[in-house]
Tab-separated table of C-alpha atoms and ligand atoms in Angstrom:
chain	number	residue	atom	x	y	z
A	14	MET	CA	8.859	31.956	20.026
A	15	THR	CA	6.862	32.921	16.988
A	16	ASP	CA	3.800	35.051	16.482
A	17	PHE	CA	1.292	34.132	13.844
A	18	GLU	CA	-2.281	34.772	12.959
A	19	VAL	CA	-4.762	32.065	13.797
A	20	HIS	CA	-7.628	31.572	11.390
A	21	THR	CA	-9.911	28.779	10.238
A	22	PRO	CA	-9.564	26.846	6.949
A	23	SER	CA	-12.191	29.158	5.525
A	24	GLY	CA	-9.876	32.086	6.159
A	25	THR	CA	-11.676	33.870	8.990
A	26	LYS	CA	-9.079	35.726	11.061
A	27	ARG	CA	-9.293	34.716	14.704
A	28	SER	CA	-6.417	35.813	16.944
A	29	THR	CA	-2.678	35.845	17.349
A	30	GLN	CA	-0.944	33.462	19.714
A	31	PRO	CA	2.717	32.625	20.286
A	32	LEU	CA	3.679	28.946	20.366
A	33	PRO	CA	6.293	27.642	22.807
A	34	GLN	CA	9.505	26.496	21.198
A	35	LEU	CA	9.084	22.986	19.861
A	36	GLU	CA	11.162	20.447	21.707
A	37	GLN	CA	12.996	17.641	19.992
A	38	VAL	CA	10.432	14.912	19.885
A	39	GLU	CA	10.871	11.206	19.541
A	40	LEU	CA	9.990	11.230	15.838
A	41	LYS	CA	12.975	9.276	14.613
A	42	GLY	CA	12.822	6.812	17.506
A	43	MET	CA	9.157	6.112	16.912
A	44	LEU	CA	9.703	5.588	13.176
A	45	ASP	CA	12.374	2.989	14.008
A	46	TRP	CA	10.052	1.426	16.554
A	47	LEU	CA	7.202	1.104	14.053
A	48	SER	CA	9.468	-0.271	11.315
A	49	ALA	CA	10.233	-3.288	13.527
A	50	TYR	CA	6.753	-4.531	12.574
A	51	GLY	CA	7.438	-6.076	9.182
A	52	VAL	CA	11.169	-5.437	8.850
A	53	ASP	CA	13.253	-8.041	6.970
A	54	ALA	CA	16.948	-8.956	7.086
A	55	GLN	CA	17.869	-6.343	4.435
A	56	GLY	CA	16.099	-3.552	6.312
A	57	GLY	CA	13.067	-3.525	4.004
A	58	VAL	CA	9.633	-3.133	5.575
A	59	THR	CA	6.650	-5.143	4.341
A	60	ARG	CA	3.278	-4.507	5.944
A	61	LEU	CA	0.457	-5.538	3.687
A	62	LEU	CA	-3.184	-4.858	4.465
A	63	TYR	CA	-4.429	-7.186	7.246
A	64	ASP	CA	-1.277	-9.336	7.306
A	65	GLN	CA	0.397	-10.229	10.593
A	66	ALA	CA	2.927	-7.370	10.609
A	67	TRP	CA	0.170	-4.896	9.719
A	68	CYS	CA	-2.074	-6.157	12.550
A	69	LYS	CA	0.729	-5.969	15.103
A	70	ALA	CA	1.757	-2.475	13.995
A	71	GLN	CA	-1.782	-1.084	14.025
A	72	HIS	CA	-2.485	-2.530	17.506
A	73	ALA	CA	0.882	-1.302	18.816
A	74	LEU	CA	-0.007	2.168	17.542
A	75	ALA	CA	-3.357	1.971	19.306
A	76	ALA	CA	-1.521	1.183	22.556
A	77	LYS	CA	0.793	4.196	21.987
A	78	MET	CA	-2.216	6.437	21.385
A	79	GLN	CA	-3.735	5.166	24.623
A	80	GLU	CA	-0.500	5.965	26.498
A	81	LYS	CA	-0.550	9.462	25.067
A	82	GLY	CA	-4.177	10.099	26.052
A	83	LEU	CA	-5.563	10.025	22.522
A	84	ALA	CA	-8.547	7.678	23.100
A	85	PRO	CA	-7.790	5.193	20.274
A	86	GLU	CA	-10.643	3.736	18.260
A	87	PHE	CA	-10.774	1.403	15.250
A	88	ASP	CA	-13.412	1.352	12.576
A	89	GLN	CA	-14.653	-1.736	10.717
A	90	SER	CA	-12.050	-1.305	7.964
A	91	GLY	CA	-9.169	-1.244	10.470
A	92	ASN	CA	-8.504	2.494	10.263
A	93	LEU	CA	-7.261	3.692	13.646
A	94	TYR	CA	-8.115	7.092	15.129
A	95	GLY	CA	-6.633	9.001	18.040
A	96	THR	CA	-8.585	11.996	19.219
A	97	LEU	CA	-8.095	15.173	21.222
A	98	HIS	CA	-11.650	16.180	21.953
A	99	GLY	CA	-12.479	19.832	21.450
A	100	THR	CA	-14.291	21.894	24.044
A	101	GLY	CA	-16.419	23.479	21.340
A	102	MET	CA	-15.717	26.866	22.934
A	103	GLY	CA	-14.720	29.555	20.531
A	104	SER	CA	-15.614	27.652	17.411
A	105	GLY	CA	-17.805	30.677	16.654
A	106	THR	CA	-20.632	30.506	14.209
A	107	VAL	CA	-19.098	28.019	11.790
A	108	GLU	CA	-21.564	25.321	10.959
A	109	GLY	CA	-21.789	21.892	9.370
A	110	ILE	CA	-18.580	20.550	7.964
A	111	GLU	CA	-16.467	23.255	9.565
A	112	GLU	CA	-17.391	21.984	13.016
A	113	ALA	CA	-16.143	18.513	12.206
A	114	PRO	CA	-12.684	17.417	13.436
A	115	ILE	CA	-9.479	18.591	11.825
A	116	VAL	CA	-7.736	15.354	10.895
A	117	THR	CA	-4.120	14.576	10.150
A	118	GLY	CA	-2.453	11.261	9.353
A	119	SER	CA	-1.397	8.918	6.591
A	120	HIS	CA	-1.213	5.188	5.941
A	121	ILE	CA	0.310	2.262	7.833
A	122	ASP	CA	0.671	-0.196	4.933
A	123	THR	CA	3.800	-0.416	2.771
A	124	VAL	CA	4.830	-1.779	-0.593
A	125	VAL	CA	6.638	-5.135	-0.568
A	126	HIS	CA	10.204	-4.532	0.727
A	127	GLY	CA	9.577	-0.803	1.160
A	128	GLY	CA	11.053	1.843	3.438
A	129	LYS	CA	10.135	3.025	6.909
A	130	TYR	CA	9.044	6.620	6.186
A	131	ASP	CA	6.374	6.365	3.464
A	132	GLY	CA	3.053	6.743	5.272
A	133	ALA	CA	4.504	6.001	8.712
A	134	TYR	CA	6.002	9.509	8.990
A	135	GLY	CA	2.596	11.186	8.687
A	136	VAL	CA	1.019	8.814	11.208
A	137	ILE	CA	3.779	9.123	13.827
A	138	ALA	CA	4.076	12.892	13.342
A	139	GLY	CA	0.308	13.207	13.814
A	140	VAL	CA	0.367	11.236	17.078
A	141	LEU	CA	3.283	13.306	18.414
A	142	ALA	CA	1.757	16.591	17.233
A	143	LEU	CA	-1.465	15.894	19.149
A	144	GLU	CA	0.549	14.897	22.202
A	145	TYR	CA	2.589	18.103	21.962
A	146	LEU	CA	-0.478	20.309	21.591
A	147	GLN	CA	-2.286	18.611	24.467
A	148	LYS	CA	0.757	18.980	26.707
A	149	HIS	CA	1.259	22.683	26.001
A	150	PHE	CA	-2.269	23.934	25.455
A	151	GLY	CA	-4.650	21.353	26.921
A	152	ALA	CA	-7.876	20.520	25.141
A	153	PRO	CA	-8.371	22.259	21.786
A	154	LYS	CA	-11.490	24.217	20.929
A	155	ARG	CA	-12.063	22.187	17.837
A	156	THR	CA	-11.556	18.410	17.919
A	157	LEU	CA	-8.224	17.279	16.482
A	158	GLN	CA	-7.735	13.748	15.266
A	159	VAL	CA	-4.914	11.586	13.922
A	160	VAL	CA	-5.737	8.676	11.638
A	161	SER	CA	-3.587	5.672	10.799
A	162	LEU	CA	-5.211	4.643	7.527
A	163	CYS	CA	-5.356	0.922	6.926
A	164	GLU	CA	-4.300	0.842	3.270
A	165	GLU	CA	-3.114	3.136	0.498
A	166	GLU	CA	-0.550	1.314	-1.630
A	167	GLY	CA	-2.607	-1.354	-3.378
A	168	SER	CA	0.194	-3.826	-2.584
A	169	ARG	CA	-1.899	-6.815	-1.549
A	170	PHE	CA	-5.183	-6.640	-3.429
A	171	PRO	CA	-5.734	-5.110	-6.878
A	172	PHE	CA	-7.264	-2.049	-5.297
A	173	ALA	CA	-5.776	1.004	-3.564
A	174	TYR	CA	-6.747	3.741	-1.049
A	175	TRP	CA	-9.050	1.415	0.904
A	176	GLY	CA	-8.530	3.439	4.105
A	177	SER	CA	-9.579	6.808	2.706
A	178	ARG	CA	-12.128	5.324	0.307
A	179	SER	CA	-13.933	3.540	3.116
A	180	ILE	CA	-13.975	6.683	5.262
A	181	THR	CA	-15.311	8.868	2.470
A	182	GLY	CA	-17.848	6.206	1.471
A	183	ILE	CA	-16.470	5.919	-2.087
A	184	SER	CA	-15.981	2.164	-1.632
A	185	ARG	CA	-17.735	-0.384	0.524
A	186	LEU	CA	-16.653	-3.768	1.751
A	187	GLU	CA	-19.400	-5.416	-0.320
A	188	ASP	CA	-17.687	-4.159	-3.493
A	189	LEU	CA	-14.328	-5.698	-2.581
A	190	GLN	CA	-15.110	-9.019	-0.877
A	191	HIS	CA	-14.380	-11.065	-3.994
A	192	LEU	CA	-10.898	-9.551	-4.656
A	193	LYS	CA	-8.046	-12.019	-4.258
A	194	ASP	CA	-4.425	-11.512	-3.273
A	195	GLN	CA	-1.502	-13.310	-4.975
A	196	GLU	CA	-2.097	-16.331	-2.747
A	197	GLY	CA	-5.775	-16.574	-3.632
A	198	ILE	CA	-6.986	-15.281	-0.243
A	199	THR	CA	-10.126	-13.196	-0.632
A	200	PHE	CA	-10.488	-9.712	0.785
A	201	ALA	CA	-13.458	-10.976	2.822
A	202	GLN	CA	-11.297	-13.679	4.427
A	203	ALA	CA	-8.343	-11.355	5.069
A	204	ILE	CA	-10.434	-8.679	6.808
A	205	ARG	CA	-12.181	-11.325	8.924
A	206	ASP	CA	-8.876	-12.942	9.943
A	207	ALA	CA	-7.594	-9.525	11.031
A	208	GLY	CA	-10.648	-9.068	13.283
A	209	PHE	CA	-12.329	-6.329	11.251
A	210	GLY	CA	-15.293	-6.258	8.877
A	211	THR	CA	-18.977	-5.428	9.151
A	212	ASP	CA	-19.651	-8.224	11.626
A	213	SER	CA	-16.908	-7.035	13.998
A	214	SER	CA	-17.732	-4.940	17.053
A	215	TYR	CA	-16.157	-1.826	15.541
A	216	ARG	CA	-18.206	1.035	14.187
A	217	ALA	CA	-18.668	1.694	10.486
A	218	ALA	CA	-15.920	3.613	8.691
A	219	SER	CA	-17.644	6.871	8.105
A	220	HIS	CA	-16.636	10.312	9.185
A	221	THR	CA	-17.174	13.910	8.376
A	222	TYR	CA	-13.911	15.767	8.410
A	223	GLY	CA	-13.478	19.517	8.764
A	224	ALA	CA	-10.139	19.247	6.966
A	225	PHE	CA	-7.511	16.608	6.222
A	226	ILE	CA	-3.801	17.404	6.409
A	227	GLU	CA	-1.202	14.835	5.358
A	228	LEU	CA	2.494	15.132	6.146
A	229	HIS	CA	4.554	12.848	3.895
A	230	ILE	CA	8.038	12.324	2.504
A	231	GLU	CA	8.397	13.681	-1.035
A	232	GLN	CA	9.542	10.350	-2.557
A	233	GLY	CA	11.307	12.294	-5.329
A	234	GLN	CA	14.385	14.478	-5.750
A	235	VAL	CA	12.912	17.926	-6.241
A	236	LEU	CA	13.271	19.328	-2.702
A	237	GLU	CA	16.778	17.967	-2.238
A	238	ARG	CA	18.028	19.152	-5.648
A	239	LEU	CA	16.559	22.619	-5.267
A	240	GLY	CA	17.583	22.890	-1.616
A	241	HIS	CA	14.128	23.473	-0.080
A	242	SER	CA	12.906	22.125	3.257
A	243	ILE	CA	9.173	22.032	2.615
A	244	GLY	CA	7.098	21.119	-0.437
A	245	ILE	CA	3.575	22.515	-0.453
A	246	VAL	CA	1.644	20.173	-2.702
A	247	SER	CA	-0.334	22.041	-5.358
A	248	ASP	CA	-1.820	19.013	-7.182
A	249	ILE	CA	-1.665	15.238	-7.044
A	250	VAL	CA	-1.357	13.332	-10.314
A	251	GLY	CA	-4.143	11.181	-11.681
A	252	GLN	CA	-3.471	7.474	-12.198
A	253	LYS	CA	-4.844	4.580	-14.150
A	254	ARG	CA	-3.745	1.032	-13.371
A	255	PHE	CA	-4.456	-2.000	-15.511
A	256	SER	CA	-3.809	-5.673	-15.667
A	257	ILE	CA	-3.158	-6.771	-19.277
A	258	THR	CA	-3.548	-10.415	-20.254
A	259	VAL	CA	-2.034	-11.779	-23.472
A	260	SER	CA	-3.108	-15.305	-24.478
A	261	GLY	CA	-1.280	-17.643	-26.843
A	262	GLU	CA	-0.700	-21.384	-27.040
A	263	ALA	CA	1.699	-23.509	-25.003
A	264	ASN	CA	3.850	-25.642	-27.270
A	265	HIS	CA	7.177	-27.406	-27.587
A	266	ALA	CA	10.182	-25.042	-27.667
A	267	GLY	CA	12.113	-27.347	-29.995
A	268	THR	CA	9.516	-28.513	-32.496
A	269	THR	CA	7.478	-25.341	-33.056
A	270	PRO	CA	8.988	-23.103	-35.760
A	271	MET	CA	9.215	-19.432	-34.841
A	272	SER	CA	6.694	-18.275	-37.418
A	273	TRP	CA	4.048	-20.822	-36.318
A	274	ARG	CA	4.069	-19.895	-32.640
A	275	LYS	CA	1.481	-18.062	-30.590
A	276	ASP	CA	3.964	-16.818	-28.018
A	277	ALA	CA	2.174	-14.784	-25.344
A	278	LEU	CA	5.404	-13.689	-23.662
A	279	ALA	CA	7.022	-12.462	-26.886
A	280	GLY	CA	3.838	-10.491	-27.656
A	281	ALA	CA	3.807	-8.989	-24.165
A	282	ALA	CA	7.474	-7.987	-24.535
A	283	GLU	CA	6.648	-6.027	-27.682
A	284	MET	CA	3.716	-4.368	-25.949
A	285	ILE	CA	5.925	-3.322	-23.031
A	286	THR	CA	8.411	-1.768	-25.458
A	287	ALA	CA	5.489	0.163	-26.963
A	288	VAL	CA	4.483	1.410	-23.481
A	289	ARG	CA	7.912	2.973	-23.022
A	290	ARG	CA	7.962	4.516	-26.505
A	291	ILE	CA	4.470	6.037	-26.243
A	292	ALA	CA	5.188	7.441	-22.774
A	293	LEU	CA	8.457	9.004	-23.962
A	294	GLU	CA	6.678	10.536	-26.953
A	295	ALA	CA	4.003	12.002	-24.657
A	296	GLY	CA	6.609	14.185	-22.925
A	297	GLU	CA	8.411	14.428	-19.626
A	298	ALA	CA	5.452	14.893	-17.298
A	299	LEU	CA	3.780	11.633	-18.311
A	300	VAL	CA	5.000	8.403	-16.750
A	301	ALA	CA	4.009	4.819	-17.564
A	302	THR	CA	5.325	1.758	-15.778
A	303	VAL	CA	5.143	-1.999	-16.231
A	304	GLY	CA	6.361	-3.263	-12.875
A	305	ARG	CA	5.209	-6.863	-12.911
A	306	ILE	CA	4.890	-9.693	-15.401
A	307	THR	CA	4.018	-13.349	-14.999
A	308	ALA	CA	4.094	-16.059	-17.643
A	309	ASP	CA	2.342	-19.436	-17.847
A	310	PRO	CA	3.225	-22.195	-17.747
A	311	GLY	CA	6.536	-20.520	-16.837
A	312	VAL	CA	8.737	-23.327	-18.107
A	313	GLY	CA	12.002	-22.714	-19.985
A	314	ASN	CA	11.359	-25.140	-22.848
A	315	VAL	CA	7.680	-24.330	-23.399
A	316	VAL	CA	6.283	-21.447	-25.469
A	317	ALA	CA	4.258	-19.265	-23.071
A	318	SER	CA	0.493	-19.670	-23.306
A	319	ARG	CA	-0.290	-16.641	-21.173
A	320	ALA	CA	1.428	-13.480	-20.001
A	321	VAL	CA	-0.071	-11.004	-17.564
A	322	PHE	CA	1.537	-7.627	-16.970
A	323	SER	CA	0.676	-4.551	-14.922
A	324	LEU	CA	0.429	-1.050	-16.375
A	325	ASP	CA	0.450	2.202	-14.389
A	326	ILE	CA	-0.031	5.554	-16.195
A	327	ARG	CA	0.163	8.975	-14.483
A	328	HIS	CA	-0.093	12.623	-15.378
A	329	ILE	CA	-1.316	15.855	-13.884
A	330	ARG	CA	-4.000	16.147	-16.622
A	331	GLN	CA	-6.686	13.550	-17.190
A	332	GLU	CA	-6.763	14.119	-20.980
A	333	SER	CA	-3.081	13.154	-21.235
A	334	ILE	CA	-3.671	9.921	-19.305
A	335	ASP	CA	-6.668	9.042	-21.468
A	336	ARG	CA	-4.880	9.874	-24.740
A	337	CYS	CA	-1.857	7.815	-23.764
A	338	TRP	CA	-3.950	4.816	-22.713
A	339	HIS	CA	-5.826	4.858	-26.006
A	340	SER	CA	-2.575	4.918	-28.029
A	341	MET	CA	-1.225	2.037	-25.954
A	342	LEU	CA	-4.384	0.015	-26.363
A	343	GLN	CA	-4.278	0.553	-30.124
A	344	GLU	CA	-0.700	-0.696	-30.223
A	345	PHE	CA	-1.518	-3.699	-28.009
A	346	SER	CA	-4.386	-4.650	-30.322
A	347	ARG	CA	-2.210	-4.301	-33.427
A	348	ILE	CA	0.535	-6.492	-31.917
A	349	ALA	CA	-1.970	-9.101	-30.716
A	350	ALA	CA	-3.628	-9.307	-34.147
A	351	GLU	CA	-0.267	-9.568	-35.933
A	352	GLN	CA	0.864	-12.452	-33.715
A	353	GLN	CA	-2.516	-14.208	-33.462
A	354	LEU	CA	-2.727	-13.593	-29.721
A	355	GLY	CA	-5.701	-12.935	-27.482
A	356	LEU	CA	-5.808	-9.641	-25.557
A	357	ASN	CA	-7.774	-8.722	-22.439
A	358	TRP	CA	-7.431	-5.892	-19.989
A	359	GLU	CA	-8.908	-4.954	-16.672
A	360	GLU	CA	-8.772	-1.460	-15.232
A	361	HIS	CA	-8.421	-1.744	-11.481
A	362	LEU	CA	-7.647	1.803	-10.488
A	363	SER	CA	-8.611	5.181	-11.859
A	364	VAL	CA	-8.046	8.335	-9.837
A	365	THR	CA	-8.338	11.789	-11.288
A	366	PRO	CA	-5.695	14.511	-10.873
A	367	THR	CA	-6.594	16.536	-7.781
A	368	PRO	CA	-5.681	20.108	-6.814
A	369	MET	CA	-5.179	20.688	-3.081
A	370	ASN	CA	-7.210	23.202	-1.061
A	371	LYS	CA	-5.995	26.763	-1.717
A	372	GLN	CA	-6.751	28.155	1.744
A	373	ILE	CA	-4.875	25.461	3.652
A	374	THR	CA	-1.919	25.581	1.261
A	375	SER	CA	-1.693	29.320	1.721
A	376	ASP	CA	-1.814	28.855	5.516
A	377	ILE	CA	1.076	26.392	5.169
A	378	ARG	CA	2.967	28.979	3.142
A	379	ASP	CA	2.382	31.630	5.845
A	380	ILE	CA	3.747	29.249	8.462
A	381	CYS	CA	6.841	28.522	6.353
A	382	GLU	CA	7.450	32.248	6.026
A	383	VAL	CA	7.057	32.947	9.743
A	384	GLU	CA	9.224	29.951	10.563
A	385	GLN	CA	11.741	30.934	7.879
A	386	LEU	CA	11.593	27.546	6.217
A	387	SER	CA	12.358	27.544	2.496
A	388	TYR	CA	9.466	26.060	0.544
A	389	ILE	CA	8.128	25.533	-2.936
A	390	TYR	CA	4.766	24.645	-4.394
A	391	MET	CA	5.019	21.362	-6.249
A	392	PRO	CA	2.839	18.653	-7.766
A	393	SER	CA	2.975	15.112	-6.370
A	394	GLY	CA	3.790	12.328	-8.842
A	395	ALA	CA	2.905	9.760	-6.180
A	396	GLY	CA	-0.687	9.022	-5.345
A	397	HIS	CA	-1.918	9.853	-1.835
A	398	ASP	CA	-5.002	9.448	0.328
A	399	SER	CA	-5.262	13.235	0.200
A	400	GLN	CA	-6.632	13.011	-3.330
A	401	ILE	CA	-9.423	10.788	-2.071
A	402	PHE	CA	-10.224	13.152	0.820
A	403	GLN	CA	-10.044	16.405	-1.157
A	404	PRO	CA	-13.443	16.145	-2.817
A	405	ALA	CA	-15.005	15.346	0.587
A	406	CYS	CA	-13.276	18.010	2.713
A	407	PRO	CA	-10.613	20.729	2.397
A	408	THR	CA	-7.305	18.832	2.108
A	409	ALA	CA	-3.611	19.693	1.864
A	410	MET	CA	-0.220	17.966	1.918
A	411	ILE	CA	3.171	18.926	3.305
A	412	PHE	CA	6.290	17.254	1.848
A	413	VAL	CA	9.774	16.916	3.331
A	414	PRO	CA	12.878	15.892	1.304
A	415	SER	CA	13.726	12.272	0.519
A	416	GLN	CA	17.448	11.540	0.365
A	417	ASN	CA	18.455	10.916	-3.277
A	418	GLY	CA	14.740	10.898	-4.073
A	419	ILE	CA	14.578	7.198	-3.207
A	420	SER	CA	11.332	5.671	-1.999
A	421	HIS	CA	9.516	2.310	-2.097
A	422	ASN	CA	12.950	0.929	-1.290
A	423	PRO	CA	14.670	0.016	2.016
A	424	LEU	CA	17.108	2.890	1.303
A	425	GLU	CA	14.306	5.416	1.750
A	426	TYR	CA	15.666	8.051	4.160
A	427	THR	CA	14.914	11.541	5.444
A	428	ALA	CA	17.297	13.315	7.829
A	429	GLU	CA	15.959	13.927	11.322
A	430	GLU	CA	16.349	17.673	10.889
A	431	ASP	CA	14.070	17.581	7.829
A	432	LEU	CA	11.547	15.360	9.608
A	433	MET	CA	11.455	17.943	12.404
A	434	LYS	CA	10.850	20.843	10.030
A	435	GLY	CA	7.802	19.132	8.549
A	436	PHE	CA	6.632	18.313	12.065
A	437	ARG	CA	6.923	21.976	13.057
A	438	VAL	CA	4.765	23.043	10.144
A	439	LEU	CA	2.158	20.416	11.015
A	440	VAL	CA	2.032	21.460	14.688
A	441	GLN	CA	1.635	25.127	13.767
A	442	LEU	CA	-1.152	24.335	11.350
A	443	LEU	CA	-3.037	22.122	13.808
A	444	TYR	CA	-2.636	24.795	16.448
A	445	LYS	CA	-4.026	27.379	14.108
A	446	TYR	CA	-7.132	25.345	13.305
A	447	GLY	CA	-7.631	23.668	16.668
A	448	TYR	CA	-7.001	26.457	19.148
A	449	GLY	CA	-8.122	29.596	17.304
A	450	SER	CA	-10.663	31.519	19.362
B	506	LIG	N1	2.707	7.759	-2.120
B	506	LIG	C1	2.775	6.572	-2.739
B	506	LIG	O1	3.796	5.908	-2.750
B	506	LIG	N2	1.657	6.184	-3.345
B	506	LIG	C2	1.588	5.017	-4.113
B	506	LIG	N3	0.332	4.414	-3.991
B	506	LIG	C3	-0.817	4.876	-4.544
B	506	LIG	N4	-1.922	4.221	-4.200
B	506	LIG	O2	-0.852	5.796	-5.319
B	506	LIG	C4	1.911	5.323	-5.542
B	506	LIG	O3	1.930	4.339	-6.285
B	506	LIG	O4	2.177	6.491	-5.897
B	507	LIG	ZN1	4.014	4.511	-1.162
B	508	LIG	ZN1	2.601	7.034	1.155
């Protein structure tokens, strides 16, 4: 049993209430259960926005929420909500946004051949936390909600954070309809095939949140190396993502002398080497990644006429991202001019670095202290829906360790004991905000 002070996200002290000991919950079992939707023979999980595995998983989750008394509801984007309705009693004089639901959750989509914890942990933990609170304390005073966001990774369409961006109104379906996946299927078609979209019977994706709290695996090695159980996220890095197209001329590999070629792939290779050099020169905190390249016509005895590669740049400060991108672009232009190649780029993601809400993070710290869980404040090098929510409502993130820091990989793993510690923190926090008098 633990005693702790209950207060709202705005810091008003409310009351003190002991919580019953948390029981072992079916966290691990439910993560395994969810991973069956989209699992492959090597144990990798692939659930891309609106694909078959995604649809099955999201509907299976809705059925689980129903079983657990959480009144599931979809919106037009395919975000799924489970709700514990508040009685409204004791919510005091707080007005406007503070009366809105306290929401927890994360995303259901994965990268291609990813793990079973990224995103899923926060969704499952949210469902079980609401079930736990309902079972022990009945209806909360303030409405508590869990959301299974439809998309965060940007794995299918050249666009990311669709779940949180649609909820916060930053993006609308009209802006994305034309986007195509690798198979040429448009966003408009994909959402329609999945049964969502503006002409579906679901309500529009718009909500006012009192606060958003995301529990997530760290996806790095910091907690494990330093021996801490909980990471309290201080900031989330900013990101820019581009698609870079280099154009040359297809020609015969045997009859075209080296110096007369316009070899798009050779030019792209030099540009990628420059990406690595510039990022290394910028210092340890900056990271830049080229994770994908395609070449046309993609034939062994033909000089490539076109190469397209991805570029992902991240840092905790926007100026560093911008400076690095400009140096890279200068280098790309120099290389293209030198080799008589065409150069085009398209920016398809830009998110600014985002600090998390100070009051919620300090409440998380208080809980860690009462619960005697070792914690550190840390920035997140991975992007999260929390950085989309933060400007719209007070937002915070709780991290648990990732074994060997591996993520976006079937080997992604967090020990059950660590999953439970994060769950405990989440339950305490939701109790604090939902049941305070
Ligand atoms: N937590 C994540 O894995 N996020 C990933 N996805 C986005 N959208 O940032 C990423 O690339 O960092
Ligand atoms: Zn991820
Ligand atoms: Zn994630």
